[in-house]
Amino acid sequence: MEAMQAQTIDVVKRMKEITLVMQTPDNILEQQGICWTSFRNQDHAESIDNANDLDSIGGLVPLLNYLRNTHANIRAKAAEIVGVIVQNNPKSQQLVMDANGMEPLLSNFVSDPDVDKLFFSQICISQRPGDPLFLTDVTVRTKSLGALYCLIWHNKPAIAAFRLANGYAALKDALSSESVRFQRKALNLIHYLIQENPSDCNVVTKLGFPRIMTHLVSSEDSEVREGALRGLYELAKDKTVNSDNSTHEDDEKLKQALEERINDISMMSSEDLAAVRDERQLVDSLWAAHYNEPSPLRAKGLVVLPGVDVNEPPPDVASKVFHSPLRGST
């Protein structure tokens, strides 16, 4: 019994200890030699009950305060834990909204202070040719975007707040970043938002999202390509999108990008083709939506037709005509 108890963690007790640490001023923690290990215990919050208990023991507000911490790694970790707490958890979503937790998440997503400080400091300091002018690590922004996605999911007030805070402009900036992870998360959220609010298709079109997505169709990352194709397909399906926002040059660039993907896919091995099955379907669907005709992929037999399961064995036509000697003798 003692051995079992020694290996058992009292989660509520541990969360209270972590909360006490979070409520303690930074200077006192430093004097006592306490580092930020409390932020390694986000696993305790993955249970919905534990996530909801965090507020009742006074831990939610200190956690949200860490979203404004001066240390970038603490802001990133706090955003990650907030995402865990609110994921598929309407009660915690509401608690975070009531505690005004969305504001610092939006602020960190739109612009990370560390990136801005480095940008301006390097402008003021003479740079050698080729030196970067800004920090490429966007961890805080990426983690904050992930938390916002979890907070927004099936949460209409949060969606409305995101739109009012000019969240789409920040998403456009995320798509233009060099971070693949940042691009993936932005594309996923864009797809969700325009599915939930089809009227937003006109908004993202006017902001120039299709041009950026067209560029991302040629990304080296498969998830980014699929996300861009999925977003473009949703826009193409929506008949309310004002076609005046699309120029002949934009259409030609999209067609060129799709043709390049089709050529690349056509030269793939069977193994590689299996890995891009969803992408092949998206390319074909987007082509058909834009040009009202099947894509060259379908003519080459590289697209699974709707209603056909490639994992289903082919129909046993021969057995209807031929019978084995053994079967016939019984």
Short mmCIF file of C-alpha atoms in Angstrom, two decimals:
data_model
loop_
_atom_site.label_atom_id
_atom_site.label_comp_id
_atom_site.label_asym_id
_atom_site.label_seq_id
_atom_site.Cartn_x
_atom_site.Cartn_y
_atom_site.Cartn_z
CA MET A 1 0.00 0.00 0.00
CA GLU A 2 2.81 2.41 0.87
CA ALA A 3 4.59 1.58 -2.38
CA MET A 4 1.41 2.23 -4.37
CA GLN A 5 0.75 5.49 -2.58
CA ALA A 6 4.32 6.60 -3.24
CA GLN A 7 3.70 6.16 -6.97
CA THR A 8 0.26 7.82 -6.94
CA ILE A 9 -0.13 11.53 -7.60
CA ASP A 10 -2.89 13.45 -5.87
CA VAL A 11 -3.80 15.55 -8.88
CA VAL A 12 -5.92 18.12 -7.04
CA LYS A 13 -3.25 18.56 -4.38
CA ARG A 14 -0.59 18.95 -7.08
CA MET A 15 -2.69 21.49 -8.96
CA LYS A 16 -3.14 23.49 -5.75
CA GLU A 17 0.65 23.50 -5.27
CA ILE A 18 1.13 24.70 -8.83
CA THR A 19 -1.50 27.39 -8.31
CA LEU A 20 0.32 28.59 -5.21
CA VAL A 21 3.53 28.89 -7.22
CA MET A 22 1.73 30.84 -9.95
CA GLN A 23 0.29 33.24 -7.40
CA THR A 24 3.71 33.97 -5.90
CA PRO A 25 5.55 37.10 -7.22
CA ASP A 26 8.47 36.41 -9.54
CA ASN A 27 11.07 38.04 -7.30
CA ILE A 28 10.14 35.80 -4.35
CA LEU A 29 10.33 32.70 -6.52
CA GLU A 30 13.77 33.73 -7.74
CA GLN A 31 14.96 34.36 -4.18
CA GLN A 32 13.86 30.86 -3.22
CA GLY A 33 15.49 29.33 -6.28
CA ILE A 34 12.21 28.09 -7.74
CA CYS A 35 12.20 27.75 -11.52
CA TRP A 36 9.24 27.41 -13.87
CA THR A 37 8.74 23.65 -13.56
CA SER A 38 5.06 24.13 -12.80
CA PHE A 39 4.46 24.64 -16.49
CA ARG A 40 5.58 21.10 -17.22
CA ASN A 41 2.49 19.73 -15.53
CA GLN A 42 -0.10 20.50 -18.20
CA ASP A 43 -0.94 16.77 -18.29
CA HIS A 44 -2.93 17.28 -15.08
CA ALA A 45 -5.27 19.63 -16.95
CA GLU A 46 -6.01 17.27 -19.83
CA SER A 47 -8.89 15.68 -17.92
CA ILE A 48 -12.03 17.77 -18.38
CA ASP A 49 -12.84 17.52 -14.66
CA ASN A 50 -9.35 18.67 -13.71
CA ALA A 51 -9.53 21.53 -16.22
CA ASN A 52 -12.77 22.73 -14.70
CA ASP A 53 -11.36 22.34 -11.18
CA LEU A 54 -8.50 24.68 -12.05
CA ASP A 55 -10.80 27.69 -11.74
CA SER A 56 -12.38 26.50 -8.47
CA ILE A 57 -8.96 26.23 -6.79
CA GLY A 58 -7.97 29.69 -8.02
CA GLY A 59 -5.53 28.62 -10.70
CA LEU A 60 -7.15 29.92 -13.88
CA VAL A 61 -6.55 33.65 -13.41
CA PRO A 62 -2.83 33.24 -12.49
CA LEU A 63 -2.45 31.02 -15.54
CA LEU A 64 -4.03 33.64 -17.81
CA ASN A 65 -1.78 36.29 -16.25
CA TYR A 66 1.21 34.29 -17.46
CA LEU A 67 0.08 35.02 -21.01
CA ARG A 68 1.47 38.51 -20.32
CA ASN A 69 4.72 37.27 -18.75
CA THR A 70 7.96 38.91 -19.89
CA HIS A 71 9.52 35.52 -20.71
CA ALA A 72 8.56 34.24 -24.16
CA ASN A 73 8.82 30.58 -23.13
CA ILE A 74 6.39 31.18 -20.27
CA ARG A 75 3.89 32.92 -22.56
CA ALA A 76 4.14 30.03 -25.01
CA LYS A 77 3.69 27.38 -22.32
CA ALA A 78 0.76 29.23 -20.75
CA ALA A 79 -0.96 29.40 -24.15
CA GLU A 80 -0.37 25.69 -24.65
CA ILE A 81 -2.00 24.86 -21.30
CA VAL A 82 -4.95 27.16 -22.00
CA GLY A 83 -5.46 25.26 -25.25
CA VAL A 84 -5.50 21.97 -23.34
CA ILE A 85 -7.98 23.32 -20.82
CA VAL A 86 -10.54 24.66 -23.31
CA GLN A 87 -10.30 21.93 -25.94
CA ASN A 88 -13.75 20.32 -26.38
CA ASN A 89 -14.72 21.81 -23.01
CA PRO A 90 -17.54 24.39 -23.22
CA LYS A 91 -17.45 25.09 -19.48
CA SER A 92 -13.74 25.96 -19.50
CA GLN A 93 -14.23 27.95 -22.70
CA GLN A 94 -16.80 30.08 -20.90
CA LEU A 95 -14.59 30.44 -17.81
CA VAL A 96 -11.69 31.68 -19.95
CA MET A 97 -13.98 34.10 -21.80
CA ASP A 98 -15.40 35.40 -18.52
CA ALA A 99 -11.87 35.93 -17.18
CA ASN A 100 -10.98 37.94 -20.33
CA GLY A 101 -8.46 35.29 -21.36
CA MET A 102 -9.07 35.77 -25.05
CA GLU A 103 -7.55 39.26 -25.10
CA PRO A 104 -3.94 38.25 -24.25
CA LEU A 105 -4.20 35.24 -26.57
CA LEU A 106 -5.21 37.52 -29.43
CA SER A 107 -2.50 40.00 -28.53
CA ASN A 108 0.21 37.30 -28.50
CA PHE A 109 -1.10 35.81 -31.74
CA VAL A 110 -1.17 39.12 -33.59
CA SER A 111 2.28 40.27 -32.48
CA ASP A 112 4.86 38.79 -30.12
CA PRO A 113 6.68 41.49 -28.10
CA ASP A 114 10.04 39.71 -28.30
CA VAL A 115 9.89 39.68 -32.10
CA ASP A 116 8.97 43.36 -32.21
CA LYS A 117 11.75 44.39 -29.82
CA LEU A 118 14.34 42.50 -31.81
CA PHE A 119 13.03 43.98 -35.06
CA PHE A 120 13.32 47.57 -33.87
CA SER A 121 16.66 47.02 -32.12
CA GLN A 122 18.16 45.62 -35.31
CA ILE A 123 16.83 48.52 -37.34
CA CYS A 124 18.59 50.90 -34.97
CA ILE A 125 21.84 48.92 -35.10
CA SER A 126 23.84 48.94 -38.32
CA GLN A 127 23.39 45.61 -40.08
CA ARG A 128 25.67 43.78 -42.42
CA PRO A 129 24.20 42.88 -45.83
CA GLY A 130 22.12 39.73 -45.58
CA ASP A 131 21.56 39.91 -41.82
CA PRO A 132 17.97 39.06 -40.81
CA LEU A 133 15.87 41.98 -39.61
CA PHE A 134 13.46 39.97 -37.49
CA LEU A 135 13.24 36.84 -35.42
CA THR A 136 12.00 33.80 -37.32
CA ASP A 137 10.95 31.88 -34.20
CA VAL A 138 7.21 32.45 -33.82
CA THR A 139 6.59 29.92 -31.07
CA VAL A 140 4.51 32.25 -28.89
CA ARG A 141 2.32 33.28 -31.81
CA THR A 142 1.89 29.66 -32.92
CA LYS A 143 0.94 28.42 -29.44
CA SER A 144 -1.46 31.33 -29.00
CA LEU A 145 -3.11 30.55 -32.33
CA GLY A 146 -3.50 26.92 -31.29
CA ALA A 147 -5.16 27.99 -28.03
CA LEU A 148 -7.47 30.38 -29.91
CA TYR A 149 -8.53 27.58 -32.23
CA CYS A 150 -9.51 25.43 -29.22
CA LEU A 151 -11.27 28.39 -27.60
CA ILE A 152 -13.19 29.30 -30.77
CA TRP A 153 -14.30 25.74 -31.57
CA HIS A 154 -18.14 25.65 -31.40
CA ASN A 155 -18.02 28.89 -29.41
CA LYS A 156 -19.99 31.59 -31.25
CA PRO A 157 -19.16 34.46 -28.86
CA ALA A 158 -15.45 33.68 -29.27
CA ILE A 159 -15.81 33.57 -33.06
CA ALA A 160 -17.51 36.97 -33.00
CA ALA A 161 -14.78 38.38 -30.76
CA PHE A 162 -12.09 37.01 -33.06
CA ARG A 163 -13.67 38.67 -36.08
CA LEU A 164 -14.12 41.99 -34.29
CA ALA A 165 -10.46 41.93 -33.22
CA ASN A 166 -9.41 41.83 -36.88
CA GLY A 167 -8.34 38.22 -36.50
CA TYR A 168 -8.47 37.59 -40.24
CA ALA A 169 -5.71 40.14 -40.86
CA ALA A 170 -3.53 38.29 -38.34
CA LEU A 171 -4.31 34.99 -40.08
CA LYS A 172 -3.21 36.50 -43.37
CA ASP A 173 0.06 37.51 -41.74
CA ALA A 174 0.47 33.97 -40.38
CA LEU A 175 0.09 32.52 -43.87
CA SER A 176 2.90 34.78 -45.07
CA SER A 177 5.31 33.65 -42.35
CA GLU A 178 8.20 31.25 -42.86
CA SER A 179 6.99 28.89 -40.13
CA VAL A 180 5.31 25.77 -41.48
CA ARG A 181 3.63 25.02 -38.13
CA PHE A 182 2.24 28.55 -38.01
CA GLN A 183 0.91 28.21 -41.57
CA ARG A 184 -0.72 24.84 -40.81
CA LYS A 185 -2.59 26.15 -37.77
CA ALA A 186 -3.70 29.29 -39.64
CA LEU A 187 -5.04 27.28 -42.58
CA ASN A 188 -6.95 24.95 -40.26
CA LEU A 189 -8.59 27.86 -38.47
CA ILE A 190 -9.44 29.63 -41.74
CA HIS A 191 -11.12 26.49 -43.04
CA TYR A 192 -13.14 26.12 -39.86
CA LEU A 193 -14.20 29.78 -39.79
CA ILE A 194 -15.45 29.92 -43.38
CA GLN A 195 -17.33 26.66 -42.87
CA GLU A 196 -19.01 28.06 -39.77
CA ASN A 197 -19.63 31.47 -41.41
CA PRO A 198 -19.89 31.11 -45.21
CA SER A 199 -20.41 34.85 -45.50
CA ASP A 200 -16.78 35.27 -44.43
CA CYS A 201 -15.69 33.87 -47.79
CA ASN A 202 -16.10 37.36 -49.24
CA VAL A 203 -14.03 38.80 -46.39
CA VAL A 204 -11.06 36.49 -46.91
CA THR A 205 -11.26 36.97 -50.68
CA LYS A 206 -11.15 40.77 -50.37
CA LEU A 207 -8.19 40.48 -47.99
CA GLY A 208 -6.22 38.60 -50.65
CA PHE A 209 -6.16 35.15 -49.06
CA PRO A 210 -6.60 33.29 -52.38
CA ARG A 211 -3.34 34.68 -53.74
CA ILE A 212 -1.40 33.54 -50.69
CA MET A 213 -3.10 30.15 -50.69
CA THR A 214 -2.28 29.73 -54.37
CA HIS A 215 1.37 30.28 -53.50
CA LEU A 216 1.12 27.73 -50.68
CA VAL A 217 -0.22 25.08 -53.07
CA SER A 218 3.43 24.68 -54.09
CA SER A 219 4.69 24.35 -50.50
CA GLU A 220 7.12 21.56 -49.71
CA ASP A 221 4.97 20.63 -46.70
CA SER A 222 2.09 18.28 -47.56
CA GLU A 223 -0.16 19.55 -44.75
CA VAL A 224 0.28 23.14 -45.88
CA ARG A 225 -0.54 22.16 -49.48
CA GLU A 226 -3.67 20.32 -48.39
CA GLY A 227 -4.75 23.20 -46.16
CA ALA A 228 -4.30 25.71 -48.97
CA LEU A 229 -6.18 23.51 -51.46
CA ARG A 230 -8.99 22.95 -48.96
CA GLY A 231 -9.35 26.68 -48.35
CA LEU A 232 -9.35 27.49 -52.06
CA TYR A 233 -11.95 24.79 -52.66
CA GLU A 234 -14.26 26.18 -49.99
CA LEU A 235 -13.99 29.62 -51.61
CA ALA A 236 -14.60 28.19 -55.08
CA LYS A 237 -17.74 26.37 -53.90
CA ASP A 238 -19.24 29.51 -52.40
CA LYS A 239 -21.31 31.18 -55.11
CA THR A 240 -21.71 34.37 -53.08
CA VAL A 241 -18.02 35.25 -53.46
CA ASN A 242 -17.68 38.33 -55.62
CA SER A 243 -15.84 37.26 -58.79
CA ASP A 244 -14.72 40.85 -59.35
CA ASN A 245 -12.12 40.31 -56.62
CA SER A 246 -10.39 37.72 -58.80
CA THR A 247 -8.29 38.91 -61.74
CA HIS A 248 -7.29 37.04 -64.87
CA GLU A 249 -3.73 36.98 -63.53
CA ASP A 250 -4.91 35.32 -60.30
CA ASP A 251 -6.78 32.66 -62.26
CA GLU A 252 -3.74 31.97 -64.42
CA LYS A 253 -1.49 31.62 -61.38
CA LEU A 254 -3.90 29.19 -59.78
CA LYS A 255 -4.13 27.13 -62.96
CA GLN A 256 -0.34 27.10 -63.26
CA ALA A 257 0.04 25.99 -59.62
CA LEU A 258 -2.50 23.19 -60.11
CA GLU A 259 -0.86 22.04 -63.33
CA GLU A 260 2.51 21.88 -61.61
CA ARG A 261 1.04 19.77 -58.80
CA ILE A 262 -0.65 17.51 -61.34
CA ASN A 263 2.67 17.01 -63.15
CA ASP A 264 4.48 16.26 -59.89
CA ILE A 265 1.77 13.81 -58.81
CA SER A 266 1.80 12.10 -62.20
CA MET A 267 5.46 11.20 -61.76
CA MET A 268 5.06 9.74 -58.25
CA SER A 269 5.54 6.10 -57.35
CA SER A 270 2.62 4.01 -56.09
CA GLU A 271 3.83 4.45 -52.52
CA ASP A 272 4.04 8.22 -52.85
CA LEU A 273 0.64 8.36 -54.55
CA ALA A 274 -0.92 6.63 -51.55
CA ALA A 275 0.58 9.27 -49.25
CA VAL A 276 -1.05 12.13 -51.21
CA ARG A 277 -4.47 10.59 -51.72
CA ASP A 278 -6.31 13.48 -50.05
CA GLU A 279 -4.26 16.02 -51.95
CA ARG A 280 -5.10 14.34 -55.27
CA GLN A 281 -8.79 14.51 -54.41
CA LEU A 282 -8.53 18.18 -53.46
CA VAL A 283 -6.68 19.10 -56.66
CA ASP A 284 -9.34 17.36 -58.73
CA SER A 285 -12.22 18.96 -56.80
CA LEU A 286 -10.72 22.44 -57.00
CA TRP A 287 -10.05 22.07 -60.72
CA ALA A 288 -13.64 20.96 -61.35
CA ALA A 289 -15.05 23.81 -59.23
CA HIS A 290 -13.03 26.43 -61.12
CA TYR A 291 -13.10 25.10 -64.68
CA ASN A 292 -16.29 22.98 -64.73
CA GLU A 293 -14.46 19.95 -66.06
CA PRO A 294 -12.63 16.92 -64.64
CA SER A 295 -8.98 17.50 -63.86
CA PRO A 296 -6.18 15.83 -65.86
CA LEU A 297 -5.64 13.64 -62.78
CA ARG A 298 -8.96 11.93 -63.43
CA ALA A 299 -8.09 11.29 -67.07
CA LYS A 300 -4.89 9.62 -65.86
CA GLY A 301 -6.77 7.47 -63.39
CA LEU A 302 -5.06 9.11 -60.42
CA VAL A 303 -8.21 10.19 -58.58
CA VAL A 304 -10.58 8.00 -56.61
CA LEU A 305 -14.10 8.61 -57.89
CA PRO A 306 -16.80 9.48 -55.31
CA GLY A 307 -18.35 6.37 -53.79
CA VAL A 308 -15.41 4.13 -54.65
CA ASP A 309 -13.48 2.63 -51.75
CA VAL A 310 -9.92 1.82 -52.79
CA ASN A 311 -9.59 -0.47 -49.79
CA GLU A 312 -12.54 -2.62 -50.89
CA PRO A 313 -11.51 -5.74 -52.85
CA PRO A 314 -12.51 -5.78 -56.54
CA PRO A 315 -15.81 -7.51 -57.35
CA ASP A 316 -15.59 -11.28 -57.84
CA VAL A 317 -16.85 -11.39 -61.41
CA ALA A 318 -15.11 -14.63 -62.42
CA SER A 319 -16.80 -16.79 -59.78
CA LYS A 320 -20.18 -16.04 -61.32
CA VAL A 321 -19.10 -17.64 -64.59
CA PHE A 322 -16.49 -20.22 -63.61
CA HIS A 323 -16.73 -22.83 -60.86
CA SER A 324 -13.75 -24.68 -59.47
CA PRO A 325 -13.75 -28.46 -59.91
CA LEU A 326 -13.83 -28.96 -56.15
CA ARG A 327 -16.83 -26.68 -55.71
CA GLY A 328 -18.62 -28.28 -58.62
CA SER A 329 -18.16 -31.79 -57.22
CA THR A 330 -19.86 -31.07 -53.92
#
